[in-house]
Amino acid sequence: MAGDIGRGTPEQPAAVVRADAAGRPLTVPLGMAVLLLGAAVAIAVDVRGYREGAGGEPGPAAIPILVALLCAAAAIALVFQTLRSTAPPGEGAPSVFPVRVIATVATLTAAGLLLEQIGFFVTFTGLAFAGGLLAGARRWWTSLGGAVVITWVVMIFFGRLFAVPLPAGPIDVFLGG
Amino acid sequence: MEIFSSLLGGFGTLFSSPHLIAALAGAVVAGMVVGALPGLTATMAMALFLPFTFLMEPATGLAVLMGVFAGGIAGGSIPAILLNVPGTPASAATLLDGYPMTRKGRAGEALSMAMFASAVGGLVSALLMSVLAPVIARFALNFQAPEFFVLAIYGLTIIAAVAGKSLLKGYIAGLIGLVVGMVGLDPIAGQLRLTFGSQALYGGISLIPVLIGVFGITQALVMVRESSGVTERPRISGRTLVSADDLRSSSGTLVRGSLIGSGIGAIPGTGTDIGAFLSYSEARRRPKGRIPFGEGNPQGVAASESANNAVVGGSMIPTFTLGIPGEAGTAVLLGGLLIHGLMPGPDLFTGSQSSLVYTIFASFIVANVMILLLGTLAARLFVHVVRVPNQVLVPVILLFCMVGSYAINNRIADVSVTIVFGILGYVMVTHEFPVSPLVLGLILGPMAETNFRRAMTITHGDWTIFFTRPASLVFWALIVLSLVYVWRSARRRRVQKPAESEDGPQAVRPT
């Protein structure tokens, strides 16, 4: 994604490489338009099974249909606005999805999936450790040490002080969680 | 008279509970620390603290949110003065004179002026809020479904005001909020909508995990992307207290800034930055004194900081009395009220809940006094706070977001919602889609629909009910005025744009 911002190739001149006025790739605005159209279609499909309104009340489908129409209109307007705002050649901005951000998203997703399986302490120590490294920590052991301490403090704080039933693995029980 | 006795009752509750006072002081400090960190906003601080407050008594929890809100806005002045980087958007006007004061070796004086002005602005707005909110609420008790529907529509037109550079992108963010708000059981007929067979969605998508995602996770991802901390080493030398002369010469500015901020805050869709800049430009129109504005005039700091903290109090008036959050911070506060079972609106000021409301008001007043004391005493410590690196902040933010979203209902599904909306928020902010309209759509969409359908049921489908009641007509007039203002602003921007682009390509580059 980073490489296609307003630079061009010999086969594809830079002038026709699509980017918005700030030099960012058009993928996200166009993706947002697709998301809106998808939402409009999903609503249109879903409202078919709704019951009718009674006594002058328009029913549960009325507002969703209106919102679906607005979504579709906004999607079309966004496509037009995005395609009209092509940046001049060589005006590329840095990618909004550098590897560090993608890795952080992957770590967050993994933490969400693993939380119930391996428990609070291991999951969130891993998350905090990875977060520190991805944010630019120079020494991995300080990042790991900090992650262990802060996760343990949070575990005791929420688990003991506020009695939140955090997902517990064997290590959590051992550490007093 | 009744209002003052209720407010005294609020102070009584506050001071009879040492742990409430301690929690409030901790919240003010925490808010100031987060506000002092460049890039982190008071709204994000509130979103991070929201799950904690859920685990507390309602009075303590809501007092904590008020403390974080007020402390966060005041704390934003610290990096603005020391580093020329506004800690929060609210302090963008503060750096115009605050940083020149630092460069002249007057950082301590600038900081103490900022804290004093923040406290004055907060106190004036808190008193106005305490007096006006119950009066407005009493008037709003007469409102019924038609008025609340038109009011919600007025709230949704605010999206245009908080949309930022692109109106279309603001409306799109608002539409996403509306769609998300429709998921789950519909409010009148109990019809399941947009759940697609998933039991996890039957109860709808909760507001709090969404708030934590779009303000907390999003910010962490932005920090990972930028991954650069503050390298400058600011120092405070010389006097640490503002002189009596500067205080005397700034007294008029402080009062005007407080009133401007309170008034601006009471208008939904405005915000702390607008209040601060208006107050600053008003101060500039007055006789300048010995130092010109922009070159380290303490009055510049006083104008900006008194107004931005006054906006906080002002913005709570429509939030508490009408259930209309004017901007992101009050939307989070509204979330805090909801998780404690309090429904914002005129009913909040009647019955058993009213004593809690006055305790919240009293805690906001005390929070502002604490800002003055803590901010002045701990000014030298905050120099270290502004230099905390991202590799420390990012893990802490991520951890608190994940734990917080889980702790509300002990559901993994809420953690997933936080992650999804964090990623969506990141994609949005990096492409100039504002996230505040998403939150407004999510809060106001269900309010608009419920009251629309209730009104239609009452009148058996007669639409004229929305145009025949006096209060509804006032709100329609406000809607028309807002839309005209937005249309004129957009037109002005379009006219300015070609002129700016003639300045060179950097005019359209991201900042």
XYZ file of C-alpha atoms in Angstrom:
688
model
C 0.000 0.000 0.000
C 2.808 2.355 0.817
C 4.417 1.976 -2.501
C 1.518 3.034 -4.641
C 1.199 6.544 -3.394
C 1.567 8.977 -6.216
C 4.965 7.678 -7.464
C 4.027 5.702 -10.530
C 5.935 3.186 -12.656
C 7.188 3.261 -16.245
C 4.068 1.325 -17.283
C 1.761 3.493 -15.230
C 2.665 7.169 -15.198
C 2.574 8.885 -11.847
C -0.134 11.279 -12.968
C -2.733 8.486 -13.071
C -1.779 6.848 -9.767
C -4.670 7.617 -7.502
C -4.193 9.337 -4.192
C -6.299 11.849 -2.299
C -5.525 15.537 -2.011
C -3.204 14.839 0.911
C -1.337 12.186 -1.031
C -2.830 9.194 0.782
C -3.931 6.171 -1.217
C -7.586 5.997 -2.200
C -8.016 2.468 -0.878
C -9.430 3.550 2.477
C -11.988 6.136 1.271
C -13.130 3.727 -1.433
C -13.180 0.927 1.162
C -15.305 3.163 3.379
C -17.700 3.660 0.463
C -17.902 -0.119 -0.001
C -18.522 -0.486 3.758
C -21.399 2.003 3.555
C -22.884 0.264 0.524
C -22.504 -3.059 2.330
C -24.316 -1.622 5.348
C -27.110 -0.342 3.095
C -27.497 -3.761 1.447
C -27.376 -5.569 4.816
C -30.101 -3.304 6.192
C -32.217 -3.759 3.049
C -31.946 -7.542 3.389
C -32.580 -7.526 7.138
C -35.692 -5.272 7.134
C -37.621 -7.706 4.918
C -38.436 -9.851 7.938
C -39.493 -7.011 10.257
C -43.039 -6.759 11.560
C -45.376 -3.939 10.509
C -45.944 -0.869 12.644
C -49.307 -0.530 14.405
C -51.602 2.400 15.197
C -49.892 4.965 12.994
C -46.430 4.017 14.263
C -44.140 3.482 11.252
C -42.635 0.247 12.603
C -39.094 -1.003 13.205
C -38.153 -0.884 9.504
C -38.803 2.810 8.872
C -35.650 4.367 10.320
C -33.310 1.577 9.094
C -34.628 2.062 5.548
C -33.982 5.807 5.793
C -30.481 5.194 7.173
C -29.786 2.640 4.403
C -30.753 5.206 1.759
C -28.509 7.798 3.403
C -25.639 5.282 3.521
C -26.012 4.537 -0.176
C -26.149 8.248 -1.039
C -23.117 8.993 1.154
C -21.177 6.113 -0.457
C -21.825 7.475 -3.936
C -20.887 11.011 -2.846
C -17.682 9.722 -1.230
C -16.671 7.851 -4.395
C -17.149 11.015 -6.463
C -15.321 13.196 -3.944
C -12.440 10.731 -3.666
C -11.952 10.207 -7.406
C -12.026 13.960 -8.020
C -9.255 14.679 -5.512
C -6.300 13.081 -7.233
C -2.985 14.318 -5.892
C -0.318 15.689 -8.186
C 2.515 13.277 -9.045
C 5.132 12.839 -6.349
C 2.853 14.133 -3.601
C 2.792 10.869 -1.706
C 2.334 10.779 2.077
C 3.726 7.969 4.238
C 1.606 4.843 4.557
C -0.981 4.897 7.327
C -0.458 1.155 7.760
C 3.237 0.717 8.525
C 4.339 -2.727 9.679
C 4.317 -1.598 13.324
C 0.619 -0.687 13.198
C -0.301 -3.938 11.451
C 1.691 -5.887 14.045
C -0.047 -4.017 16.885
C -3.456 -4.812 15.394
C -2.423 -8.472 15.063
C -1.249 -8.508 18.692
C -4.519 -6.962 19.884
C -6.547 -9.492 17.908
C -4.473 -12.363 19.258
C -4.935 -11.049 22.806
C -8.698 -10.887 22.306
C -8.767 -14.466 21.006
C -6.406 -15.939 23.606
C -7.665 -14.175 26.722
C -10.092 -16.907 27.791
C -7.756 -19.742 26.743
C -4.491 -18.804 28.455
C -5.684 -16.363 31.092
C -5.218 -12.711 31.903
C -1.591 -12.535 33.009
C 0.111 -14.262 30.088
C -2.133 -12.629 27.487
C -1.754 -9.087 28.736
C 1.936 -9.404 29.585
C 2.422 -10.443 25.970
C 0.276 -7.554 24.753
C 2.088 -4.949 26.867
C 5.502 -6.384 25.933
C 4.701 -6.343 22.221
C 3.138 -2.872 22.539
C 6.325 -1.536 24.122
C 8.554 -3.048 21.451
C 6.338 -1.857 18.624
C 6.278 1.658 20.076
C 10.059 1.757 19.848
C 11.499 0.306 23.085
C 15.257 -0.102 22.622
C 15.895 -2.892 25.180
C 13.565 -5.865 25.082
C 14.223 -6.855 28.689
C 13.111 -3.497 30.090
C 9.977 -3.732 28.001
C 9.349 -7.273 29.262
C 10.043 -6.316 32.892
C 7.704 -3.336 32.656
C 5.012 -5.490 31.035
C 5.226 -8.104 33.797
C 5.021 -5.528 36.583
C 2.194 -3.458 35.138
C 0.111 -6.506 34.222
C 0.523 -7.927 37.719
C -0.448 -4.595 39.309
C -3.509 -4.278 37.064
C -4.464 -7.892 37.790
C -4.307 -7.373 41.546
C -6.027 -3.973 41.260
C -8.980 -5.192 39.206
C -9.121 -8.760 40.495
C -8.726 -8.102 44.224
C -9.729 -4.478 44.792
C -12.680 -4.334 42.391
C -13.448 -8.097 42.383
C -13.590 -8.292 38.587
C -13.580 -11.994 37.603
C -10.675 -11.795 35.142
C -10.079 -14.873 32.981
C -7.600 -16.930 35.006
C -4.969 -19.448 33.909
C -2.681 -21.412 36.252
C -0.150 -18.554 36.409
C -2.831 -16.050 37.402
C -3.839 -18.222 40.352
C -0.191 -18.636 41.360
C 0.360 -14.843 41.241
C -2.670 -14.079 43.394
C -5.118 -13.126 40.634
C -32.558 29.341 47.107
C -33.483 25.720 46.640
C -30.612 25.382 44.189
C -28.062 26.677 46.686
C -29.319 24.447 49.475
C -29.086 21.474 47.084
C -25.569 22.519 46.139
C -24.642 22.797 49.810
C -26.027 19.287 50.229
C -23.721 18.203 47.416
C -20.726 19.719 49.218
C -21.867 18.009 52.401
C -21.866 14.603 50.713
C -18.492 15.319 49.158
C -16.725 16.456 52.323
C -18.292 13.821 54.549
C -16.546 11.131 52.536
C -12.718 11.236 52.734
C -12.369 8.566 50.052
C -14.497 10.634 47.679
C -12.203 13.635 48.174
C -9.143 11.400 47.762
C -10.591 9.870 44.579
C -11.340 13.343 43.210
C -7.807 14.564 43.969
C -6.360 11.434 42.334
C -8.594 11.993 39.301
C -7.501 15.625 38.943
C -3.831 14.594 39.092
C -4.405 11.716 36.660
C -6.308 14.021 34.296
C -3.517 16.603 34.453
C -0.866 13.938 33.823
C -2.703 12.593 30.761
C -3.485 16.120 29.546
C 0.189 17.037 29.964
C 1.259 14.213 27.672
C 1.397 15.682 24.161
C -1.167 14.046 21.901
C -3.291 12.515 24.646
C -6.621 14.268 25.116
C -8.912 14.745 28.102
C -11.509 12.691 26.210
C -9.121 9.764 25.934
C -8.319 10.059 29.639
C -12.032 9.907 30.439
C -12.544 6.918 28.148
C -9.677 5.106 29.891
C -11.115 5.888 33.334
C -14.707 5.048 32.442
C -14.469 1.332 33.297
C -12.858 2.153 36.659
C -15.768 4.430 37.541
C -18.213 1.647 36.778
C -16.666 -0.334 39.616
C -17.138 2.538 42.102
C -20.124 4.056 43.885
C -22.010 6.352 41.450
C -21.035 9.550 43.324
C -17.359 8.552 43.430
C -17.310 7.308 39.857
C -18.893 10.435 38.432
C -16.751 12.731 40.597
C -13.699 10.927 39.195
C -14.884 11.566 35.639
C -15.417 15.258 36.415
C -11.946 15.470 37.970
C -10.307 13.778 34.981
C -12.199 16.031 32.550
C -11.273 19.295 34.309
C -7.716 18.142 35.096
C -7.201 16.903 31.528
C -8.133 20.241 29.972
C -5.977 22.181 32.467
C -3.055 19.748 32.027
C -3.045 20.387 28.279
C -1.571 23.817 28.953
C 1.662 22.318 30.385
C 3.252 21.058 27.122
C 1.773 24.068 25.293
C 3.734 26.363 27.593
C 6.872 24.251 28.006
C 7.232 22.677 24.556
C 5.096 24.729 22.154
C 3.003 21.565 21.634
C -0.608 21.699 22.833
C -1.308 18.721 25.093
C -4.944 18.869 24.029
C -6.643 20.845 21.217
C -8.112 23.051 23.945
C -4.659 24.495 24.666
C -3.739 25.378 21.096
C -4.328 29.090 21.844
C -2.341 28.889 25.089
C 0.988 28.288 23.364
C 0.733 31.581 21.446
C 1.833 33.482 24.539
C 2.716 30.615 26.907
C 5.727 29.372 24.948
C 7.210 32.865 24.385
C 6.978 33.283 28.182
C 8.991 30.049 28.604
C 11.600 31.287 26.147
C 11.948 34.425 28.235
C 12.578 32.324 31.365
C 9.041 32.816 32.728
C 7.793 29.214 32.409
C 6.856 28.992 36.109
C 4.809 32.171 35.915
C 3.100 31.027 32.711
C 2.202 27.681 34.285
C 0.825 29.238 37.445
C -1.172 31.751 35.374
C -2.538 28.845 33.309
C -3.567 26.963 36.443
C -5.074 30.059 38.035
C -7.013 30.895 34.864
C -8.164 27.273 34.498
C -9.435 27.310 38.078
C -11.232 30.660 37.646
C -12.808 29.566 34.343
C -13.868 26.243 35.804
C -15.330 27.833 38.932
C -17.309 30.491 37.056
C -18.722 27.906 34.664
C -19.453 25.505 37.524
C -21.474 28.176 39.327
C -23.338 29.065 36.130
C -23.977 25.371 35.501
C -25.256 24.856 39.041
C -27.675 27.769 38.706
C -28.825 27.380 35.107
C -29.028 23.600 34.740
C -31.875 23.085 37.233
C -33.817 26.002 35.693
C -33.460 24.573 32.167
C -34.300 21.105 33.467
C -37.481 22.398 35.116
C -38.492 23.957 31.805
C -37.595 20.764 29.916
C -39.813 18.679 32.193
C -42.678 19.819 29.971
C -41.035 18.247 26.933
C -42.612 15.135 25.456
C -41.678 12.743 22.674
C -42.093 15.303 19.818
C -39.777 17.820 21.514
C -37.202 15.166 22.329
C -37.279 13.934 18.728
C -36.621 17.426 17.350
C -33.985 17.943 20.052
C -32.220 14.739 18.973
C -32.340 15.904 15.350
C -30.801 19.195 16.490
C -28.133 17.126 18.259
C -27.466 15.241 15.034
C -27.000 18.496 13.103
C -24.119 19.172 15.509
C -22.253 16.521 13.521
C -21.757 19.189 10.876
C -20.083 21.409 13.453
C -17.687 18.732 14.706
C -17.053 17.315 11.219
C -13.678 18.991 10.781
C -12.393 19.613 7.268
C -14.897 17.498 5.328
C -18.607 17.742 5.974
C -19.233 14.557 3.980
C -16.757 12.588 6.070
C -18.368 13.915 9.243
C -21.800 12.810 8.071
C -20.420 9.408 7.063
C -18.975 8.952 10.562
C -22.367 9.939 11.972
C -24.107 7.415 9.696
C -21.798 4.666 10.936
C -22.852 5.607 14.473
C -26.533 5.477 13.474
C -26.118 2.011 11.928
C -24.267 0.730 15.004
C -26.992 2.196 17.234
C -29.672 0.192 15.395
C -28.111 -3.185 16.150
C -30.069 -5.301 18.653
C -33.640 -5.088 19.946
C -35.547 -2.121 18.577
C -36.726 0.260 21.320
C -40.495 0.151 20.689
C -41.607 -3.168 19.146
C -38.831 -5.465 20.400
C -37.841 -6.468 16.854
C -34.309 -7.896 16.514
C -32.404 -5.805 13.989
C -29.082 -6.342 12.206
C -28.038 -9.177 14.522
C -27.834 -11.739 11.683
C -28.405 -14.581 14.166
C -25.583 -13.630 16.535
C -26.709 -13.867 20.152
C -23.850 -11.588 21.212
C -25.565 -8.768 19.290
C -29.073 -9.221 20.741
C -28.412 -6.611 23.427
C -26.929 -4.219 20.888
C -23.417 -2.782 20.750
C -22.609 -1.128 24.076
C -21.516 2.493 24.067
C -18.605 2.115 26.487
C -16.485 -0.417 24.528
C -17.029 1.753 21.448
C -15.830 4.848 23.336
C -12.767 3.008 24.668
C -11.991 1.731 21.180
C -12.329 4.964 19.232
C -10.581 7.146 21.792
C -8.144 4.735 23.505
C -7.028 2.031 21.068
C -7.098 4.500 18.177
C -4.739 6.840 20.048
C -2.375 3.953 20.891
C -2.230 2.937 17.201
C -1.538 6.530 16.170
C 1.296 6.661 18.728
C 2.738 3.384 17.421
C 2.662 4.828 13.915
C 4.412 8.022 14.930
C 6.602 6.342 17.504
C 8.500 9.462 18.456
C 8.464 10.945 21.906
C 9.440 14.365 23.147
C 13.160 14.954 22.887
C 13.275 18.520 24.172
C 14.251 18.945 27.846
C 12.178 21.795 29.212
C 13.266 23.548 32.412
C 11.535 25.778 34.896
C 13.724 28.441 36.383
C 13.117 31.638 38.319
C 9.720 32.573 39.747
C 7.111 29.843 39.903
C 4.178 32.071 40.882
C 2.507 34.687 38.755
C 3.008 38.232 40.018
C 0.240 40.258 41.637
C 0.624 42.865 38.862
C -0.008 40.295 36.145
C -2.986 38.941 38.048
C -4.437 42.412 38.450
C -3.981 43.295 34.782
C -5.501 39.950 33.734
C -8.564 40.101 35.976
C -10.862 41.488 33.266
C -9.532 38.956 30.757
C -10.153 36.138 33.214
C -13.770 37.135 33.779
C -14.453 37.680 30.078
C -12.758 34.384 29.165
C -14.785 32.520 31.766
C -18.064 33.962 30.495
C -17.174 33.415 26.829
C -16.148 29.818 27.580
C -19.291 29.090 29.569
C -21.506 30.491 26.817
C -19.677 28.672 24.036
C -19.738 25.415 26.012
C -23.491 25.605 26.439
C -23.911 25.560 22.641
C -23.702 21.926 21.490
C -21.125 21.285 18.803
C -18.657 23.994 19.726
C -15.872 22.721 22.001
C -12.961 23.843 24.128
C -10.694 24.957 21.284
C -13.305 27.300 19.824
C -13.955 28.834 23.243
C -10.230 29.344 23.854
C -9.571 30.986 20.483
C -12.628 33.258 20.748
C -11.541 34.387 24.192
C -7.969 34.933 22.985
C -9.070 37.027 20.018
C -11.380 39.033 22.307
C -8.429 39.682 24.651
C -6.302 40.860 21.720
C -8.886 43.526 20.861
C -8.402 45.145 24.273
C -5.517 47.465 25.286
C -2.382 45.339 25.124
C -0.374 46.359 28.190
C 3.413 46.319 28.282
C 3.973 43.077 26.317
C 2.288 42.578 22.918
C 0.168 39.457 22.388
C 2.117 36.596 20.829
C 5.324 37.693 22.556
C 4.690 36.316 26.032
C 1.773 38.346 27.351
C 0.349 36.574 30.467
C -3.100 37.857 29.474
C -2.967 35.593 26.413
C -2.499 32.570 28.650
C -5.254 33.811 30.973
C -7.709 34.326 28.094
C -7.181 30.904 26.581
C -7.048 28.854 29.765
C -9.962 30.524 31.536
C -12.143 29.948 28.477
C -11.215 26.334 27.751
C -11.931 25.185 31.288
C -15.125 27.246 31.373
C -16.299 25.380 28.256
C -16.260 22.174 30.311
C -18.836 23.516 32.773
C -20.905 25.110 30.039
C -20.998 21.937 27.950
C -22.450 20.012 30.864
C -25.626 22.115 30.831
C -27.157 20.537 27.669
C -25.683 17.146 28.604
C -27.274 16.969 32.038
C -30.535 18.771 31.294
C -31.387 17.570 27.783
C -29.231 14.488 27.265
C -27.471 16.152 24.297
C -23.683 15.769 24.435
C -22.185 18.734 22.643
C -18.812 17.104 21.927
C -16.685 14.021 22.582
C -15.785 14.721 26.223
C -19.371 15.186 27.305
C -20.346 12.114 25.250
C -17.979 10.071 27.419
C -19.413 11.745 30.522
C -22.879 10.824 29.298
C -21.648 7.233 28.969
C -20.514 7.471 32.599
C -23.987 8.592 33.672
C -25.593 5.740 31.718
C -23.434 2.993 33.218
C -24.489 4.168 36.666
C -28.121 3.908 35.664
C -28.688 7.661 35.374
C -30.637 8.796 32.334
C -29.472 12.301 31.353
C -32.378 14.675 30.882
C -34.723 16.830 32.934
C -35.777 13.902 35.148
C -32.226 13.810 36.487
C -33.023 16.888 38.568
C -36.101 15.433 40.226
C -36.519 12.713 42.813
C -33.779 10.773 44.529
C -31.221 11.274 41.732
C -31.081 15.046 42.181
C -28.834 14.850 45.258
C -26.324 12.852 43.212
C -26.385 15.510 40.484
C -25.522 18.228 42.995
C -22.713 16.072 44.401
C -21.353 15.888 40.839
C -21.615 19.678 40.491
C -19.905 20.174 43.869
C -17.118 17.807 42.853
C -16.549 19.837 39.679
C -16.203 23.003 41.763
C -13.764 21.319 44.177
C -11.849 19.803 41.234
C -11.155 23.311 39.953
C -9.810 24.424 43.323
C -7.582 21.325 43.299
C -6.310 22.264 39.839
C -5.079 25.543 41.252
C -3.397 23.964 44.281
C -1.934 20.864 42.628
C -1.046 22.611 39.396
C 0.841 25.373 41.153
C 2.593 23.139 43.680
C 3.530 20.379 41.255
C 4.496 22.498 38.248
C 8.118 21.362 38.409
C 7.104 17.682 38.454
C 5.036 18.036 35.296
C 8.227 18.885 33.411
C 9.092 15.178 33.745
C 5.602 14.023 32.762
C 5.750 15.601 29.315
C 8.807 13.481 28.520
C 7.316 10.014 29.206
C 8.152 8.054 26.042
C 5.633 6.294 23.795
C 7.155 2.878 24.573
C 5.881 3.318 28.130
C 2.566 4.925 27.259
C 1.450 2.564 24.490
C 1.513 -0.666 26.573
C -0.256 1.097 29.445
C -2.993 2.486 27.175
C -3.484 -0.855 25.414
C -3.663 -2.724 28.707
C -6.125 -0.326 30.300
C -8.339 -0.303 27.205
C -8.525 -4.091 27.046
C -9.025 -4.621 30.782
C -11.494 -1.754 30.971
C -13.678 -2.990 28.147
C -13.702 -6.477 29.700
C -14.431 -5.267 33.242
C -17.716 -3.547 32.376
C -19.720 -6.711 31.669
C -17.016 -9.407 32.041
C -17.586 -10.252 28.371
C -14.949 -11.081 25.769
C -17.410 -9.764 23.168
C -16.918 -6.245 24.560
C -13.149 -6.622 24.156
C -13.734 -7.564 20.513
C -15.963 -4.499 20.043
C -13.205 -2.294 21.505
C -10.589 -3.762 19.160
C -12.819 -3.473 16.078
C -13.751 0.138 16.832
C -10.151 0.959 17.721
C -9.032 -0.210 14.292
C -11.966 1.542 12.604
C -11.156 4.716 14.557
C -7.520 4.546 13.464
C -8.484 4.134 9.815
C -10.880 7.047 10.198
C -8.546 9.521 11.908
C -5.710 8.802 9.508
C -8.056 9.687 6.624
C -9.653 12.743 8.228
C -12.921 11.055 9.140
C -13.692 12.539 12.574
C -14.685 10.025 15.260
C -16.837 12.331 17.423
C -19.791 12.193 14.976
C -19.720 8.389 15.218
C -20.218 8.649 18.978
C -22.909 11.323 18.590
C -24.754 9.157 16.047
C -24.569 6.163 18.342
C -26.009 8.125 21.284
C -28.541 10.320 19.507
C -29.781 7.846 16.861
C -31.716 5.630 19.287
C -32.991 8.747 21.111
C -34.321 10.202 17.858
C -35.940 6.956 16.728
C -37.567 6.136 20.058
C -39.112 9.562 20.414
C -40.156 9.738 16.768
C -42.028 6.462 17.001
C -43.526 7.302 20.398
C -44.821 10.590 19.041
C -46.294 8.859 15.996
C -48.010 6.316 18.241
C -49.507 9.050 20.435
C -50.820 11.009 17.434
C -51.812 7.949 15.340
C -49.403 8.912 12.615
C -50.030 12.670 12.523
C -46.727 14.283 11.439
C -47.833 17.829 12.200
C -47.146 17.226 15.908
C -43.455 17.916 15.229
C -44.242 21.401 13.917
C -47.024 22.640 16.133
C -45.544 22.660 19.629
C -43.694 25.858 20.664
C -40.505 24.198 21.972
C -40.276 22.044 18.823
C -40.513 25.182 16.697
C -37.641 26.735 18.663
C -35.499 23.645 18.043
C -36.420 23.618 14.327
C -35.303 27.249 14.189
C -32.005 26.274 15.831
C -31.589 23.447 13.308
C -32.133 25.850 10.402
C -29.700 28.368 11.925
C -27.054 25.644 12.446
C -27.413 24.406 8.883
C -27.185 27.933 7.458
C -24.067 28.544 9.559
C -22.499 25.282 8.367
C -23.386 26.039 4.739
C -21.848 29.502 4.989
C -18.702 28.139 6.693
C -18.300 25.467 4.011
C -18.731 28.113 1.312
C -16.134 30.323 2.958
C -13.712 27.374 3.125
C -14.257 26.641 -0.566
C -13.473 30.251 -1.434
C -10.337 30.193 0.748
C -9.079 26.855 -0.588
C -8.016 27.957 -4.083
C -6.204 30.914 -2.537
C -4.360 28.588 -0.145
C -3.422 26.112 -2.866
C -1.743 28.933 -4.766
C 0.689 29.120 -1.840
C 2.185 25.788 -2.843
C 1.666 22.063 -2.459
C 2.380 22.068 1.299
C -0.970 23.761 1.820
C -2.793 20.465 1.198
C -0.346 18.184 2.972
C -1.408 16.451 6.177
C -0.354 18.238 9.299
